[in-house]
Coordinates of N, CA, C and O and ligand atoms in Angstrom, one line a residue:
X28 N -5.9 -109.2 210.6 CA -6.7 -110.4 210.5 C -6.9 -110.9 209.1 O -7.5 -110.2 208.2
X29 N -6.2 -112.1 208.9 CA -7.0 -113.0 207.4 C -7.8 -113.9 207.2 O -7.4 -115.0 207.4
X30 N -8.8 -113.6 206.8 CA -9.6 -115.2 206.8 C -10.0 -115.3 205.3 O -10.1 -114.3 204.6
X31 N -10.2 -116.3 204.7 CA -10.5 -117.3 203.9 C -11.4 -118.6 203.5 O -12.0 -119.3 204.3
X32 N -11.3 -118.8 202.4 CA -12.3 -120.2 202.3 C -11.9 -120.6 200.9 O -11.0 -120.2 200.2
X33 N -12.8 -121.7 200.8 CA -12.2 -122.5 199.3 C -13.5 -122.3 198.6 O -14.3 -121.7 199.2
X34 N -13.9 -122.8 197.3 CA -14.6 -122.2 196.6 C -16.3 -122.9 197.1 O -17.3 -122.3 196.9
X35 N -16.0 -124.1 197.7 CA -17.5 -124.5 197.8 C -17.5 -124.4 199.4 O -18.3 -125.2 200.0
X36 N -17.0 -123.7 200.1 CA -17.2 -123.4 201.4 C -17.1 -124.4 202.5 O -17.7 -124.2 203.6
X37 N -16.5 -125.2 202.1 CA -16.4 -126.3 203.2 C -15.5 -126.7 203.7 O -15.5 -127.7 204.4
X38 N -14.3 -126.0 203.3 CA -12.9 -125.4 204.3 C -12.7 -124.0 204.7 O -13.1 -123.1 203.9
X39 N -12.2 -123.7 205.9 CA -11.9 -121.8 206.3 C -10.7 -122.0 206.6 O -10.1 -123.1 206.4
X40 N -10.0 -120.7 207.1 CA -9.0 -120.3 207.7 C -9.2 -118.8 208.3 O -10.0 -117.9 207.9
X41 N -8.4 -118.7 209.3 CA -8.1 -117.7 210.0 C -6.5 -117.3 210.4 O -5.5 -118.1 210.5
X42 N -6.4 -116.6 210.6 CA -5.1 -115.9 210.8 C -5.1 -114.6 211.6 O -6.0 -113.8 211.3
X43 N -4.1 -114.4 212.7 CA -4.8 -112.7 213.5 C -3.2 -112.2 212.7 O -2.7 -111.1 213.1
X44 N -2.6 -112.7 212.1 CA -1.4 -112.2 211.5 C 0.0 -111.6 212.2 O -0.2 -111.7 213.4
X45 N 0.6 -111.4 212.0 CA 0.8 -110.1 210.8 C 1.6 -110.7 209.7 O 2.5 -111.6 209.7
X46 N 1.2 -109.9 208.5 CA 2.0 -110.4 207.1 C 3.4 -110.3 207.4 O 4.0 -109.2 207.7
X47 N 4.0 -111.6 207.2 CA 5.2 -111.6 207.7 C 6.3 -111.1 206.2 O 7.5 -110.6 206.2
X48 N 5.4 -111.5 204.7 CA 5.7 -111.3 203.8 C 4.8 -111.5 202.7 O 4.0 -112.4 202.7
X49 N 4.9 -110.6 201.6 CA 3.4 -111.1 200.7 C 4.3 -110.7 199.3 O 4.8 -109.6 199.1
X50 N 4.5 -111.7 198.4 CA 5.4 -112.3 197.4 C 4.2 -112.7 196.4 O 3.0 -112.6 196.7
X51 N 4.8 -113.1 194.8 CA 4.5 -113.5 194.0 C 5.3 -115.0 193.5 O 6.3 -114.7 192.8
X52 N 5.2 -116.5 193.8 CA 6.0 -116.5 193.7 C 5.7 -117.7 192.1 O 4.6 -118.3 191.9
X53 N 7.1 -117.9 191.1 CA 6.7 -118.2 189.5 C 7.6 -119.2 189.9 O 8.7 -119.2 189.3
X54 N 7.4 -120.2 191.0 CA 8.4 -121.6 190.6 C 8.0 -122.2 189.6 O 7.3 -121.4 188.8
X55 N 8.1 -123.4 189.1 CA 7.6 -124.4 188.4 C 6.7 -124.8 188.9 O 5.6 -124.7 188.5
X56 N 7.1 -125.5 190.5 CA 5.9 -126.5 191.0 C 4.6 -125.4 191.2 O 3.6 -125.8 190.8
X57 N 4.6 -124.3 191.7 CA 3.3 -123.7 191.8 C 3.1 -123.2 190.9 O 2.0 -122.7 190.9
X58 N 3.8 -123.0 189.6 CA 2.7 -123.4 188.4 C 1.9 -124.1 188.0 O 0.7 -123.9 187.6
X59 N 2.7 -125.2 188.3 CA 1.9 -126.4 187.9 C 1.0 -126.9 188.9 O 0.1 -127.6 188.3
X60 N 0.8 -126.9 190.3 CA 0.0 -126.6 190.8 C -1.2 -125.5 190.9 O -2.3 -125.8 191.3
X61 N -1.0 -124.5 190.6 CA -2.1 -123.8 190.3 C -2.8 -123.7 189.2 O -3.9 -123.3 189.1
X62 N -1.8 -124.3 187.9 CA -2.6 -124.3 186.7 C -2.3 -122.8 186.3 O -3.2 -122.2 185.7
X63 N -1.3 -122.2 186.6 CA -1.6 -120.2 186.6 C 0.2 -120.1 186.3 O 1.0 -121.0 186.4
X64 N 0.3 -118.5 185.9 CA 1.4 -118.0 185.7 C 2.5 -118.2 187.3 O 3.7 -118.2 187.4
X65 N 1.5 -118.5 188.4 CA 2.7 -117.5 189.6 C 1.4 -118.3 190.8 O 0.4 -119.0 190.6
X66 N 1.8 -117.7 191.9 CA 1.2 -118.1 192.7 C 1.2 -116.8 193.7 O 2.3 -116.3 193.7
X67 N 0.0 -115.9 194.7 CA 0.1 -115.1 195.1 C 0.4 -115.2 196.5 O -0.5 -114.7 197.1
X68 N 1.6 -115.7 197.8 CA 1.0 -115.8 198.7 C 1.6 -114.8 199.6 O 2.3 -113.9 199.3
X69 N 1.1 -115.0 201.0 CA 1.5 -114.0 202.2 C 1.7 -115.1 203.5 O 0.8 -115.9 204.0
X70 N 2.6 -115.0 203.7 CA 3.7 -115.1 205.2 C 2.8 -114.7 206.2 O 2.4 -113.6 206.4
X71 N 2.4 -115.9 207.1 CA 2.3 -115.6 208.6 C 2.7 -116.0 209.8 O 3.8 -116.6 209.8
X72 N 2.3 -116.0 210.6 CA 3.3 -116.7 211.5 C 2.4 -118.1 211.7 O 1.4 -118.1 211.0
X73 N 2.7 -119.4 212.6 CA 1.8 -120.6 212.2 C 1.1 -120.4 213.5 O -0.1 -120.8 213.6
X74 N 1.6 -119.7 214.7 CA 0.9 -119.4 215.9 C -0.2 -119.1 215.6 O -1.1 -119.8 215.9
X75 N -0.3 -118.0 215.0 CA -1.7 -116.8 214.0 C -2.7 -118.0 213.7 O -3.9 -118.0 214.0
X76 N -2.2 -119.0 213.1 CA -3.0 -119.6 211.9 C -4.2 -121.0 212.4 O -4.1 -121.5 213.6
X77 N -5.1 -121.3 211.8 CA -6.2 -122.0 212.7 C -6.8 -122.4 211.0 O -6.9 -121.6 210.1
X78 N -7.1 -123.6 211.0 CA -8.3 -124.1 209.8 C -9.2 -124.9 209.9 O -9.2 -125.4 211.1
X79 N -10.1 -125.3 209.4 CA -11.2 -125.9 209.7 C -11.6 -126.6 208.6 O -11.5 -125.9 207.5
X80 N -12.2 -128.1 208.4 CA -12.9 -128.2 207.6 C -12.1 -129.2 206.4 O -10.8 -129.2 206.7
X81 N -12.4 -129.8 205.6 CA -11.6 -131.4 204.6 C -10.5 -130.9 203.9 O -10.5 -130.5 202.7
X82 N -9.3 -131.0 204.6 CA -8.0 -130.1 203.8 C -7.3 -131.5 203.4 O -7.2 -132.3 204.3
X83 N -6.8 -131.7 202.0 CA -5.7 -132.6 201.6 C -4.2 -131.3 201.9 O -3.9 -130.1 202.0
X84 N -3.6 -132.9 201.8 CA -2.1 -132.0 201.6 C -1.4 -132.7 200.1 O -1.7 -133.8 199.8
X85 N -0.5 -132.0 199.5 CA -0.3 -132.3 198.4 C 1.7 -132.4 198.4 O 2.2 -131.3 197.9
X86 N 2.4 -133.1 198.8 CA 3.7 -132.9 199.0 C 4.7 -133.0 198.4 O 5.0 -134.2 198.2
X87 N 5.6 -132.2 197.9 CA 6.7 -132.5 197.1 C 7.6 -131.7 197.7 O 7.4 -130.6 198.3
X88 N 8.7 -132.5 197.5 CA 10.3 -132.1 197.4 C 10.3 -131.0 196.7 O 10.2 -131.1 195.5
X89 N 10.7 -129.3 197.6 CA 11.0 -128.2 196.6 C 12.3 -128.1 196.9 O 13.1 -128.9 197.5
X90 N 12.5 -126.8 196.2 CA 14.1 -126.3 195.8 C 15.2 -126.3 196.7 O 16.4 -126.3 196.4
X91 N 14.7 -126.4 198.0 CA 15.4 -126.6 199.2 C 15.9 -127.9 199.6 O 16.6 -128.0 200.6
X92 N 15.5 -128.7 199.1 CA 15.7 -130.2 199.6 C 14.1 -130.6 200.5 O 13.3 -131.5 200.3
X93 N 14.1 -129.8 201.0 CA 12.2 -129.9 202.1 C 11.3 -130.2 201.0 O 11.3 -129.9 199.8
X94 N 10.4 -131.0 202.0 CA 9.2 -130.7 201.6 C 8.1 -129.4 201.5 O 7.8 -128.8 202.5
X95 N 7.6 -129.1 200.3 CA 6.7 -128.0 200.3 C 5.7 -128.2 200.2 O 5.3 -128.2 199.0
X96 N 4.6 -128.5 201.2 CA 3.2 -129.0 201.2 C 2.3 -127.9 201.1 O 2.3 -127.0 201.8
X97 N 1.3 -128.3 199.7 CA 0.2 -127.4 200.0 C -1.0 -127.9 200.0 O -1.2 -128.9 199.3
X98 N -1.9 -127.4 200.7 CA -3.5 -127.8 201.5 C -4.0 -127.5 200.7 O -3.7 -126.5 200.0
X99 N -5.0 -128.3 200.7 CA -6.4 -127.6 199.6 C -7.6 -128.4 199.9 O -7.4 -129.6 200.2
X100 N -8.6 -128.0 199.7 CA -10.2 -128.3 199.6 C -10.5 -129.9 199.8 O -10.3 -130.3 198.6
X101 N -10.7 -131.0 200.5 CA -10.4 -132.1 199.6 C -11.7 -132.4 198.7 O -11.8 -133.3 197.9
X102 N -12.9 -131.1 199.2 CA -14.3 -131.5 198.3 C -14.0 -130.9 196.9 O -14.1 -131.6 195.9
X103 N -13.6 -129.6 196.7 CA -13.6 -128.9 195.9 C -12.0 -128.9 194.7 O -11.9 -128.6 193.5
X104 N -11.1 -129.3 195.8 CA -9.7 -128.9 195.0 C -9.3 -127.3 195.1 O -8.3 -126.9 194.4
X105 N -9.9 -126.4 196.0 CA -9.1 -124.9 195.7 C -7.8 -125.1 196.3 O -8.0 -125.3 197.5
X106 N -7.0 -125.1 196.1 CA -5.5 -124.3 196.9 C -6.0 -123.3 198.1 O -6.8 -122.4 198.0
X107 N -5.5 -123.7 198.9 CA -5.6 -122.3 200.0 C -4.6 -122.2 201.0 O -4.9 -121.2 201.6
X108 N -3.7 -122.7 201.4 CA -2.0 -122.8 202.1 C -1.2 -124.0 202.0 O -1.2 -125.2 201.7
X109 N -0.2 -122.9 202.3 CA 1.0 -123.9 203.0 C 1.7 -123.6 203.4 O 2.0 -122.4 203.7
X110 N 2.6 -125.2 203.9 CA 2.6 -125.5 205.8 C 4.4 -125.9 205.0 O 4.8 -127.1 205.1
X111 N 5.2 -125.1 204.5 CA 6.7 -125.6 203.9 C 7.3 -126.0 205.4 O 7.4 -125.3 206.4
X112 N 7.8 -127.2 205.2 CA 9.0 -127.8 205.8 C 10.2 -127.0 206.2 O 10.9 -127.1 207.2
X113 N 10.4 -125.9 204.7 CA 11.8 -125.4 205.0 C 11.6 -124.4 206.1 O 12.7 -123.9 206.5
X114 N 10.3 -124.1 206.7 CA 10.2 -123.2 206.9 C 8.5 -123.2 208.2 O 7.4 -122.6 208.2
X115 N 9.0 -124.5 209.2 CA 8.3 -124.7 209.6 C 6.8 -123.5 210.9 O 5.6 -123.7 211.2
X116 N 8.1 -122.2 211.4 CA 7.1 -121.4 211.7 C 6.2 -120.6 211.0 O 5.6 -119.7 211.6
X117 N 6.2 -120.8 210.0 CA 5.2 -120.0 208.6 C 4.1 -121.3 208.4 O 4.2 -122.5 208.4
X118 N 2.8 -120.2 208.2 CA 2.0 -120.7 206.8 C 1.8 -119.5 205.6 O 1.8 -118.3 205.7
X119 N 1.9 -120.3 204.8 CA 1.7 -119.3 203.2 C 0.6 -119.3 203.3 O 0.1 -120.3 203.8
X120 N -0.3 -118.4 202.8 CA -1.6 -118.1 202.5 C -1.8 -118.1 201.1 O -1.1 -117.3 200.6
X121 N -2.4 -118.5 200.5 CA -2.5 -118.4 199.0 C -3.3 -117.3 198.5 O -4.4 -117.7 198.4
X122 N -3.2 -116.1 198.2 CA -3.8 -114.9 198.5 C -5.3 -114.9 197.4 O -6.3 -114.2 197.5
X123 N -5.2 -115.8 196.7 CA -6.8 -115.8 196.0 C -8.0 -116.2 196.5 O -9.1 -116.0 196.0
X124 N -7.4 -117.1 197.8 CA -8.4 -118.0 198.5 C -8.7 -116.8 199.7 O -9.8 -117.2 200.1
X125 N -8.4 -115.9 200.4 CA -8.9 -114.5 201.4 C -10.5 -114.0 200.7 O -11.0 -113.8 199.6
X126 N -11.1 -113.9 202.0 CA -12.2 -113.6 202.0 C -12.2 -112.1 201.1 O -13.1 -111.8 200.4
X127 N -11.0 -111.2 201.3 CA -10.8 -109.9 200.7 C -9.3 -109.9 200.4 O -8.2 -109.7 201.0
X128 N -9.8 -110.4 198.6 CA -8.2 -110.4 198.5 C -7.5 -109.0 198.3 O -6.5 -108.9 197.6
X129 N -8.2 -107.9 198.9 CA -7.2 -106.7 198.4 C -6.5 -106.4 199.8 O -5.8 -105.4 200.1
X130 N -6.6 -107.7 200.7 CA -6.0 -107.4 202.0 C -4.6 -107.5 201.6 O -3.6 -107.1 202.2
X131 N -4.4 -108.2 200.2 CA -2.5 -109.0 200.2 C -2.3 -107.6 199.1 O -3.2 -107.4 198.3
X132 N -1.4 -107.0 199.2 CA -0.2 -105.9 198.6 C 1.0 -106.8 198.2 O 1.9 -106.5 199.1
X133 N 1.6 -107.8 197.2 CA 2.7 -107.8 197.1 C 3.4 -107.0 196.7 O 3.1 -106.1 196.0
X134 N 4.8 -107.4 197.3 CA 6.0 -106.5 197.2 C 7.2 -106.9 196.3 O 8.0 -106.3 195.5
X135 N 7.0 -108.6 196.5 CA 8.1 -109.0 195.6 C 7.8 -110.5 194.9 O 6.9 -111.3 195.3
X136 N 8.6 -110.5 193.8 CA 8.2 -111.9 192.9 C 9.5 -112.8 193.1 O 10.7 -112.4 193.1
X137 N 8.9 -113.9 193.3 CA 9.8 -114.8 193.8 C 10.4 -115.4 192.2 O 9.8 -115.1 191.1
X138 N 11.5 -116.2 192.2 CA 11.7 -117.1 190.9 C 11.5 -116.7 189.3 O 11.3 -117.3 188.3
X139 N 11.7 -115.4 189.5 CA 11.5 -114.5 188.2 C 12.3 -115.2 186.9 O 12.0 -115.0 185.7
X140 N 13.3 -116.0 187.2 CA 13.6 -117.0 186.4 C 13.0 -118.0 185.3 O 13.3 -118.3 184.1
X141 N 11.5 -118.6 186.7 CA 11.1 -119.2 185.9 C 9.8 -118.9 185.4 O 9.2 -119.8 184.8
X142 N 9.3 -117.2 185.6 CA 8.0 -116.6 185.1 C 8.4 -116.8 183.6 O 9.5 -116.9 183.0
X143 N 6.5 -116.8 182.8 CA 6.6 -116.8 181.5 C 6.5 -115.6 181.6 O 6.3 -115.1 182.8
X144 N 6.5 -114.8 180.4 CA 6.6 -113.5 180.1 C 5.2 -112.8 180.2 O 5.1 -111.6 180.4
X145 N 3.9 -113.9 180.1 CA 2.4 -113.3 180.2 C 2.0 -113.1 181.7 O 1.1 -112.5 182.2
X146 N 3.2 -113.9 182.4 CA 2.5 -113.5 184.1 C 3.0 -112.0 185.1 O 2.6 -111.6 186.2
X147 N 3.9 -111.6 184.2 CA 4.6 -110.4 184.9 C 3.8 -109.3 185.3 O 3.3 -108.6 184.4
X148 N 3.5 -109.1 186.7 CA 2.5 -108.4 187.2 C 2.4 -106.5 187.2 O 3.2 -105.8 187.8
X149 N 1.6 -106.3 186.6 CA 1.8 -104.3 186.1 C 1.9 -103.7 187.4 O 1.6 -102.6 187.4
X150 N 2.2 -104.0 188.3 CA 2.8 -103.3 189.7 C 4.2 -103.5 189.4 O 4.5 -104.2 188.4
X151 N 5.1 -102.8 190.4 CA 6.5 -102.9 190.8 C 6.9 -103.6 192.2 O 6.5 -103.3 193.3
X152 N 7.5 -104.3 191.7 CA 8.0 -105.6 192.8 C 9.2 -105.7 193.0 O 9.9 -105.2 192.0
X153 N 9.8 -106.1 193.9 CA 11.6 -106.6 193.9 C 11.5 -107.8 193.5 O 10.8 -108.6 194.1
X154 N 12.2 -107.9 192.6 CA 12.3 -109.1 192.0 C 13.5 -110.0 192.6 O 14.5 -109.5 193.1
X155 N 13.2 -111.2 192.5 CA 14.3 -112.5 192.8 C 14.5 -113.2 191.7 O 13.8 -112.8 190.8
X156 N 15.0 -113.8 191.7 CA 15.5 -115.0 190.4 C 15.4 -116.3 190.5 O 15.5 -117.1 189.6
X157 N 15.2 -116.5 192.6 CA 15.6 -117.3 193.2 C 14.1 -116.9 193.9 O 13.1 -116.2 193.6
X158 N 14.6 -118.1 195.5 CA 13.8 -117.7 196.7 C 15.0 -116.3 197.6 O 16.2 -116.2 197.7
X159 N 13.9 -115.6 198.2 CA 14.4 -114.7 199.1 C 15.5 -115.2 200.2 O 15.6 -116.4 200.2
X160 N 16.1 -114.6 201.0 CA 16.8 -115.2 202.3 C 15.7 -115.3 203.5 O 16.1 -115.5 204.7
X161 N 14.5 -115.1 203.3 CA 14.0 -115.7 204.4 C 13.5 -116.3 204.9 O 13.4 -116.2 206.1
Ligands
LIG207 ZN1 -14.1 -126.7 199.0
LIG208 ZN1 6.7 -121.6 194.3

């Protein structure tokens, strides 16, 4: 089970799961959408998934050709999923926005290509260069 919220409490989420995948991932666009080195998220299935509460969507064209949309707050602005096109039975979870973020363990960093050198996380991950095949 994941649940979450955004910072002024006026969006949730729920999830009964299971982590389909929990990644780091250092595109460009979720840089620059998070304003941060990387972005933390976890894979679930979209059946799992249920939200509540003033969500924008924010959409661009990622690396795939698809759209990669992410939700967020529309009072506050936090990030808290997304709903990718390429990849329509998934939602991403943004793992900072979980009620208990020590529920997310990643395993691997996505786009290691385009990490700066200050975001490289002191765990051991399988690294990509790219996106994964899944
Ligand atoms: Zn909010
Ligand atoms: Zn990304």
């Amino acid at each position: 089970m994941f649940t979450g919220h955004c910072l002024c409490g006026a969006a949730q989420y729920r999830s009964t799961g299971p982590a389909l995948f929990s990644a780091v991932c250092h595109c460009h666009d979720c840089q620059r959408a998070s304003a941060s080195g990387g972005v933390p998220v976890l894979g679930v299935p979209k059946a799992s998934f249920t939200s509540s509460g003033p969500v924008k969507q924010s959409c661009v064209k990622g690396g795939s050709g698809l759209t990669a949309v992410r939700n967020f707050c529309s009072e506050c602005g936090s990030l808290l999923f997304g709903t990718p096109e390429s990849a329509p039975e998934l939602v991403t979870i943004y793992a900072g926005s979980l009620d208990d973020p020590t529920s997310f363990s990643p395993t691997e960093a996505l786009f290691t290509s385009q990490r700066p050198p200050w975001a490289r996380l002191a765990m051991p991950l399988i690294e990509h260069a790219g996106l994964t095949g899944q």
